[in-house]
Amino acid sequence: MRVFCCNCDKDVDARLTDGKEVYPHRGDLAELPFWKCDDCKKFVGCHHRSDEPTKPLGSIPTPHLRKARSEIHAILDPIWRNRKMDRSKLYARIARHLGIPEYHTAELRTVEDAREVYRCVVGIRRELGLNKTWGKGR
């Protein structure tokens, strides 16, 4: 499958593999599907709980981008999970801020783009009166 690899900065012919290969120390992930770039060895997970269990979650990130995406989710997800704003409205607002038709964290291709989203979400949190202590369940 053709998947954009952020490390190689191009669409690559990614190879479908499993968690045994990409996370050999994580038995809980052993059977899950992943798409791997064999040129740089980076990978991305799949929508394994959906009707398309081998559909990539997004582009193949670098380790720094993977961490940045995780940090975005840590401050973004509590907003909609705690019903402070509807998820679709929240994502639409981020998309408008970025000037794109639709926003998905997994489609971010650079750390710089992730930083811009992070700043946007911090601003939304501030407008909603949410404190700076964020993360799951807060």
PDB file of C-alpha atoms in Angstrom:
ATOM      1  CA  MET A   1       0.000   0.000   0.000  1.00  0.00           C
ATOM      2  CA  ARG A   2       1.172   3.530  -0.728  1.00  0.00           C
ATOM      3  CA  VAL A   3       1.513   5.452   2.534  1.00  0.00           C
ATOM      4  CA  PHE A   4       3.220   8.785   3.134  1.00  0.00           C
ATOM      5  CA  CYS A   5       6.375   8.328   5.219  1.00  0.00           C
ATOM      6  CA  CYS A   6       7.276  11.470   7.150  1.00  0.00           C
ATOM      7  CA  ASN A   7      10.851  10.304   7.654  1.00  0.00           C
ATOM      8  CA  CYS A   8      11.438   9.653   3.924  1.00  0.00           C
ATOM      9  CA  ASP A   9       9.233  12.663   3.013  1.00  0.00           C
ATOM     10  CA  LYS A  10       7.435  10.763   0.249  1.00  0.00           C
ATOM     11  CA  ASP A  11       4.815   8.150  -0.499  1.00  0.00           C
ATOM     12  CA  VAL A  12       6.343   4.698  -0.050  1.00  0.00           C
ATOM     13  CA  ASP A  13       5.271   1.147  -0.759  1.00  0.00           C
ATOM     14  CA  ALA A  14       4.641   0.227   2.859  1.00  0.00           C
ATOM     15  CA  ARG A  15       4.580  -3.402   3.912  1.00  0.00           C
ATOM     16  CA  LEU A  16       1.846  -4.848   6.110  1.00  0.00           C
ATOM     17  CA  THR A  17       3.352  -6.490   9.165  1.00  0.00           C
ATOM     18  CA  ASP A  18       2.399  -7.137  12.780  1.00  0.00           C
ATOM     19  CA  GLY A  19       3.259  -6.050  16.279  1.00  0.00           C
ATOM     20  CA  LYS A  20       5.673  -8.948  16.737  1.00  0.00           C
ATOM     21  CA  GLU A  21       7.978  -7.197  14.282  1.00  0.00           C
ATOM     22  CA  VAL A  22       7.585  -3.542  15.259  1.00  0.00           C
ATOM     23  CA  TYR A  23       7.092  -4.014  19.020  1.00  0.00           C
ATOM     24  CA  PRO A  24       8.833  -7.335  19.800  1.00  0.00           C
ATOM     25  CA  HIS A  25       8.830  -6.541  23.543  1.00  0.00           C
ATOM     26  CA  ARG A  26       5.044  -5.896  23.611  1.00  0.00           C
ATOM     27  CA  GLY A  27       3.158  -9.170  23.586  1.00  0.00           C
ATOM     28  CA  ASP A  28      -0.139  -7.287  23.848  1.00  0.00           C
ATOM     29  CA  LEU A  29       0.507  -5.759  20.401  1.00  0.00           C
ATOM     30  CA  ALA A  30       1.839  -8.904  18.712  1.00  0.00           C
ATOM     31  CA  GLU A  31      -1.229  -9.645  16.604  1.00  0.00           C
ATOM     32  CA  LEU A  32      -2.068  -6.065  15.621  1.00  0.00           C
ATOM     33  CA  PRO A  33      -1.458  -4.895  12.039  1.00  0.00           C
ATOM     34  CA  PHE A  34       1.070  -2.174  11.138  1.00  0.00           C
ATOM     35  CA  TRP A  35       2.318  -0.641   7.901  1.00  0.00           C
ATOM     36  CA  LYS A  36       6.107  -0.368   7.777  1.00  0.00           C
ATOM     37  CA  CYS A  37       8.457   1.587   5.537  1.00  0.00           C
ATOM     38  CA  ASP A  38      11.262  -0.843   4.790  1.00  0.00           C
ATOM     39  CA  ASP A  39      13.582   1.992   3.727  1.00  0.00           C
ATOM     40  CA  CYS A  40      13.681   3.754   7.112  1.00  0.00           C
ATOM     41  CA  LYS A  41      11.996   1.109   9.329  1.00  0.00           C
ATOM     42  CA  LYS A  42       9.347   3.547  10.662  1.00  0.00           C
ATOM     43  CA  PHE A  43       5.733   2.336  10.954  1.00  0.00           C
ATOM     44  CA  VAL A  44       2.127   3.274  11.588  1.00  0.00           C
ATOM     45  CA  GLY A  45      -0.714   1.337  13.166  1.00  0.00           C
ATOM     46  CA  CYS A  46      -4.059   0.436  11.629  1.00  0.00           C
ATOM     47  CA  HIS A  47      -7.752   0.952  12.330  1.00  0.00           C
ATOM     48  CA  HIS A  48      -7.846  -2.636  13.613  1.00  0.00           C
ATOM     49  CA  ARG A  49     -11.222  -2.237  15.364  1.00  0.00           C
ATOM     50  CA  SER A  50     -13.036  -1.068  12.233  1.00  0.00           C
ATOM     51  CA  ASP A  51     -14.543  -2.483   9.056  1.00  0.00           C
ATOM     52  CA  GLU A  52     -11.148  -1.819   7.442  1.00  0.00           C
ATOM     53  CA  PRO A  53      -8.748  -3.411   9.973  1.00  0.00           C
ATOM     54  CA  THR A  54      -5.652  -2.840   7.827  1.00  0.00           C
ATOM     55  CA  LYS A  55      -6.380   0.793   6.925  1.00  0.00           C
ATOM     56  CA  PRO A  56      -3.430   2.934   8.113  1.00  0.00           C
ATOM     57  CA  LEU A  57      -4.161   5.282  11.011  1.00  0.00           C
ATOM     58  CA  GLY A  58      -2.436   8.040   9.031  1.00  0.00           C
ATOM     59  CA  SER A  59       0.977   8.807   7.669  1.00  0.00           C
ATOM     60  CA  ILE A  60       4.066   6.987   8.943  1.00  0.00           C
ATOM     61  CA  PRO A  61       5.556   9.323  11.591  1.00  0.00           C
ATOM     62  CA  THR A  62       9.074   9.929  12.792  1.00  0.00           C
ATOM     63  CA  PRO A  63       9.635   9.221  16.506  1.00  0.00           C
ATOM     64  CA  HIS A  64       9.486  12.972  17.298  1.00  0.00           C
ATOM     65  CA  LEU A  65       6.257  13.367  15.342  1.00  0.00           C
ATOM     66  CA  ARG A  66       4.748  10.294  17.030  1.00  0.00           C
ATOM     67  CA  LYS A  67       5.483  11.918  20.417  1.00  0.00           C
ATOM     68  CA  ALA A  68       4.060  15.270  19.272  1.00  0.00           C
ATOM     69  CA  ARG A  69       0.856  13.590  18.052  1.00  0.00           C
ATOM     70  CA  SER A  70       0.525  11.855  21.409  1.00  0.00           C
ATOM     71  CA  GLU A  71       0.942  15.172  23.236  1.00  0.00           C
ATOM     72  CA  ILE A  72      -1.785  16.720  21.076  1.00  0.00           C
ATOM     73  CA  HIS A  73      -4.173  13.898  21.936  1.00  0.00           C
ATOM     74  CA  ALA A  74      -3.367  14.335  25.639  1.00  0.00           C
ATOM     75  CA  ILE A  75      -4.728  17.903  25.604  1.00  0.00           C
ATOM     76  CA  LEU A  76      -7.287  17.511  22.800  1.00  0.00           C
ATOM     77  CA  ASP A  77      -9.189  14.362  23.730  1.00  0.00           C
ATOM     78  CA  PRO A  78     -10.288  15.467  27.224  1.00  0.00           C
ATOM     79  CA  ILE A  79     -12.128  18.400  25.634  1.00  0.00           C
ATOM     80  CA  TRP A  80     -14.565  16.192  23.736  1.00  0.00           C
ATOM     81  CA  ARG A  81     -14.487  13.243  26.130  1.00  0.00           C
ATOM     82  CA  ASN A  82     -15.595  15.505  28.976  1.00  0.00           C
ATOM     83  CA  ARG A  83     -18.230  17.047  26.693  1.00  0.00           C
ATOM     84  CA  LYS A  84     -16.750  20.534  26.803  1.00  0.00           C
ATOM     85  CA  MET A  85     -17.102  20.682  22.994  1.00  0.00           C
ATOM     86  CA  ASP A  86     -18.479  18.282  20.410  1.00  0.00           C
ATOM     87  CA  ARG A  87     -15.657  16.329  18.763  1.00  0.00           C
ATOM     88  CA  SER A  88     -16.694  17.136  15.199  1.00  0.00           C
ATOM     89  CA  LYS A  89     -16.963  20.861  16.032  1.00  0.00           C
ATOM     90  CA  LEU A  90     -13.589  20.784  17.762  1.00  0.00           C
ATOM     91  CA  TYR A  91     -11.886  19.109  14.803  1.00  0.00           C
ATOM     92  CA  ALA A  92     -13.641  21.463  12.372  1.00  0.00           C
ATOM     93  CA  ARG A  93     -12.339  24.430  14.337  1.00  0.00           C
ATOM     94  CA  ILE A  94      -8.771  23.110  14.174  1.00  0.00           C
ATOM     95  CA  ALA A  95      -9.188  22.511  10.427  1.00  0.00           C
ATOM     96  CA  ARG A  96     -10.361  26.116   9.938  1.00  0.00           C
ATOM     97  CA  HIS A  97      -7.383  27.365  11.951  1.00  0.00           C
ATOM     98  CA  LEU A  98      -5.035  25.370   9.718  1.00  0.00           C
ATOM     99  CA  GLY A  99      -6.871  26.300   6.511  1.00  0.00           C
ATOM    100  CA  ILE A 100      -7.578  22.688   5.565  1.00  0.00           C
ATOM    101  CA  PRO A 101     -10.853  20.919   4.791  1.00  0.00           C
ATOM    102  CA  GLU A 102     -10.603  18.260   7.504  1.00  0.00           C
ATOM    103  CA  TYR A 103      -8.335  17.664  10.511  1.00  0.00           C
ATOM    104  CA  HIS A 104      -6.914  14.365  11.748  1.00  0.00           C
ATOM    105  CA  THR A 105      -3.981  14.272  14.155  1.00  0.00           C
ATOM    106  CA  ALA A 106      -2.617  11.155  12.432  1.00  0.00           C
ATOM    107  CA  GLU A 107      -2.285  13.086   9.177  1.00  0.00           C
ATOM    108  CA  LEU A 108       0.121  15.659  10.619  1.00  0.00           C
ATOM    109  CA  ARG A 109       3.366  15.320   8.690  1.00  0.00           C
ATOM    110  CA  THR A 110       5.756  17.632  10.532  1.00  0.00           C
ATOM    111  CA  VAL A 111       6.581  18.542  14.111  1.00  0.00           C
ATOM    112  CA  GLU A 112       6.078  22.188  13.114  1.00  0.00           C
ATOM    113  CA  ASP A 113       2.489  21.437  12.050  1.00  0.00           C
ATOM    114  CA  ALA A 114       1.971  19.566  15.318  1.00  0.00           C
ATOM    115  CA  ARG A 115       3.224  22.588  17.269  1.00  0.00           C
ATOM    116  CA  GLU A 116       0.715  24.804  15.452  1.00  0.00           C
ATOM    117  CA  VAL A 117      -2.125  22.429  16.335  1.00  0.00           C
ATOM    118  CA  TYR A 118      -0.917  22.273  19.938  1.00  0.00           C
ATOM    119  CA  ARG A 119      -0.993  26.089  20.170  1.00  0.00           C
ATOM    120  CA  CYS A 120      -4.485  26.123  18.643  1.00  0.00           C
ATOM    121  CA  VAL A 121      -5.783  23.554  21.135  1.00  0.00           C
ATOM    122  CA  VAL A 122      -4.213  25.408  24.072  1.00  0.00           C
ATOM    123  CA  GLY A 123      -6.107  28.500  22.898  1.00  0.00           C
ATOM    124  CA  ILE A 124      -9.380  26.560  22.686  1.00  0.00           C
ATOM    125  CA  ARG A 125      -8.821  25.151  26.165  1.00  0.00           C
ATOM    126  CA  ARG A 126      -8.226  28.662  27.472  1.00  0.00           C
ATOM    127  CA  GLU A 127     -11.461  29.912  25.850  1.00  0.00           C
ATOM    128  CA  LEU A 128     -13.354  27.011  27.435  1.00  0.00           C
ATOM    129  CA  GLY A 129     -11.933  27.905  30.849  1.00  0.00           C
ATOM    130  CA  LEU A 130     -10.046  24.657  31.206  1.00  0.00           C
ATOM    131  CA  ASN A 131      -7.051  24.736  33.485  1.00  0.00           C
ATOM    132  CA  LYS A 132      -3.535  23.856  32.436  1.00  0.00           C
ATOM    133  CA  THR A 133      -3.621  20.494  34.175  1.00  0.00           C
ATOM    134  CA  TRP A 134      -4.606  18.249  31.312  1.00  0.00           C
ATOM    135  CA  GLY A 135      -4.483  14.655  30.329  1.00  0.00           C
ATOM    136  CA  LYS A 136      -6.797  11.699  30.523  1.00  0.00           C
ATOM    137  CA  GLY A 137      -9.934  12.342  32.483  1.00  0.00           C
ATOM    138  CA  ARG A 138      -9.223  15.970  33.297  1.00  0.00           C
TER     139      ARG A 138
END
